[in-house]
Each structure stands twice: as C-alpha cells, then as structure tokens.
Amino acid sequence: QVQLVESGGGLVQPGGSLRLSCAASGFSFSRYTTHWYRQAPGKQREVVASLTSGDSANYADSVSGRFTISRDHAKNTVYLQMNGLKPEDTAIYYCNVNRWSGSLWGQGTQVAVSS
C-alpha cells in the first residue's frame, strides 16, 4: 500500500508548540520533495513548508522562524515542528508528495490554537 498518514494535531494555547508527523508507506520520502499544506474554513489551501530530496527547506513567510520541517530517513517520516503558535495557524494540516503516478495526500490532522 502506498499512503501518507498524518498525526500530532490537537488543541493548544497561543504560544504553545506541536509536532506533526507524516509517515509514508510503500515508497521512500527521500526520493521526493515533500510539502506541508494547511486549509482553514473559508480560505484557500496554502503551502506552509517544503523539503526537497536533498533536505533543502523552504517556508511561507507567515510561518518562517516558527516552523521547522525535517525528515527521519530511518523512520521514513517527515515532521513539522510548530512553535509560537498563533490563532491564525488554526487549520487542517496535510502532507503531500507528487509522484510519477499522481499526487499523494494524507487524510489531514486538525490544529486548533485557542485560549
């Protein structure tokens, strides 16, 4: 089976931290660029972080300096460490990879930042 499974979301207070995980099965993350997207109700889906096959990272301006994307090759898992969370970070977060056979998405994990 070829799939992505996200986990680690939840409810956190402003200023708090969460670490999201995206575990891959059926293929190796190390061969592809991996993306984290998010989508809030009533808003367009946006990419927040990307990691190339060479482990070069890029971030949206809105999260730069607060979020870190990384990869554990042995576990075939990509992470998104989120620090200094703000209410505007509230969204469903998805990981994504584009393979020759098509775009692959996880089911999403909910992040809510609220007092």
Steps between C-alpha positions, in 0.01 A plus 500: 500500500619850409373758746573793732369521856513826699483519878580735787228762470293626789388800704773728632512844663653798318877489532503124535664233284401190305692252289319350204611172345447361152585133463540351152450140397562333166767747384795699628460867595867558425441489124238778489428855605250493787259781588288599797177680410227645715142608441280704731121522458408748227860543387711360219743218563853628537843341518683577822821297468688288245798266521691385191664163444825673594347618832482865396211671681275790402225673699210734449567849635218460753676210676868570433697501824230308688460174304765244409462216250731199532537137396595181680626272224513189718134540599390624154320786674483876443431735792372853544608657828275797577604748769350829609158398369245771425120484458546561127690169478172317566435272202504144376857408410583259217821349370544452127739344251476499120607169349505396135173312553321802649467729799490328839330654806448399858164520676592816690540585866317782680694775676303743717669792678269660755473607861 
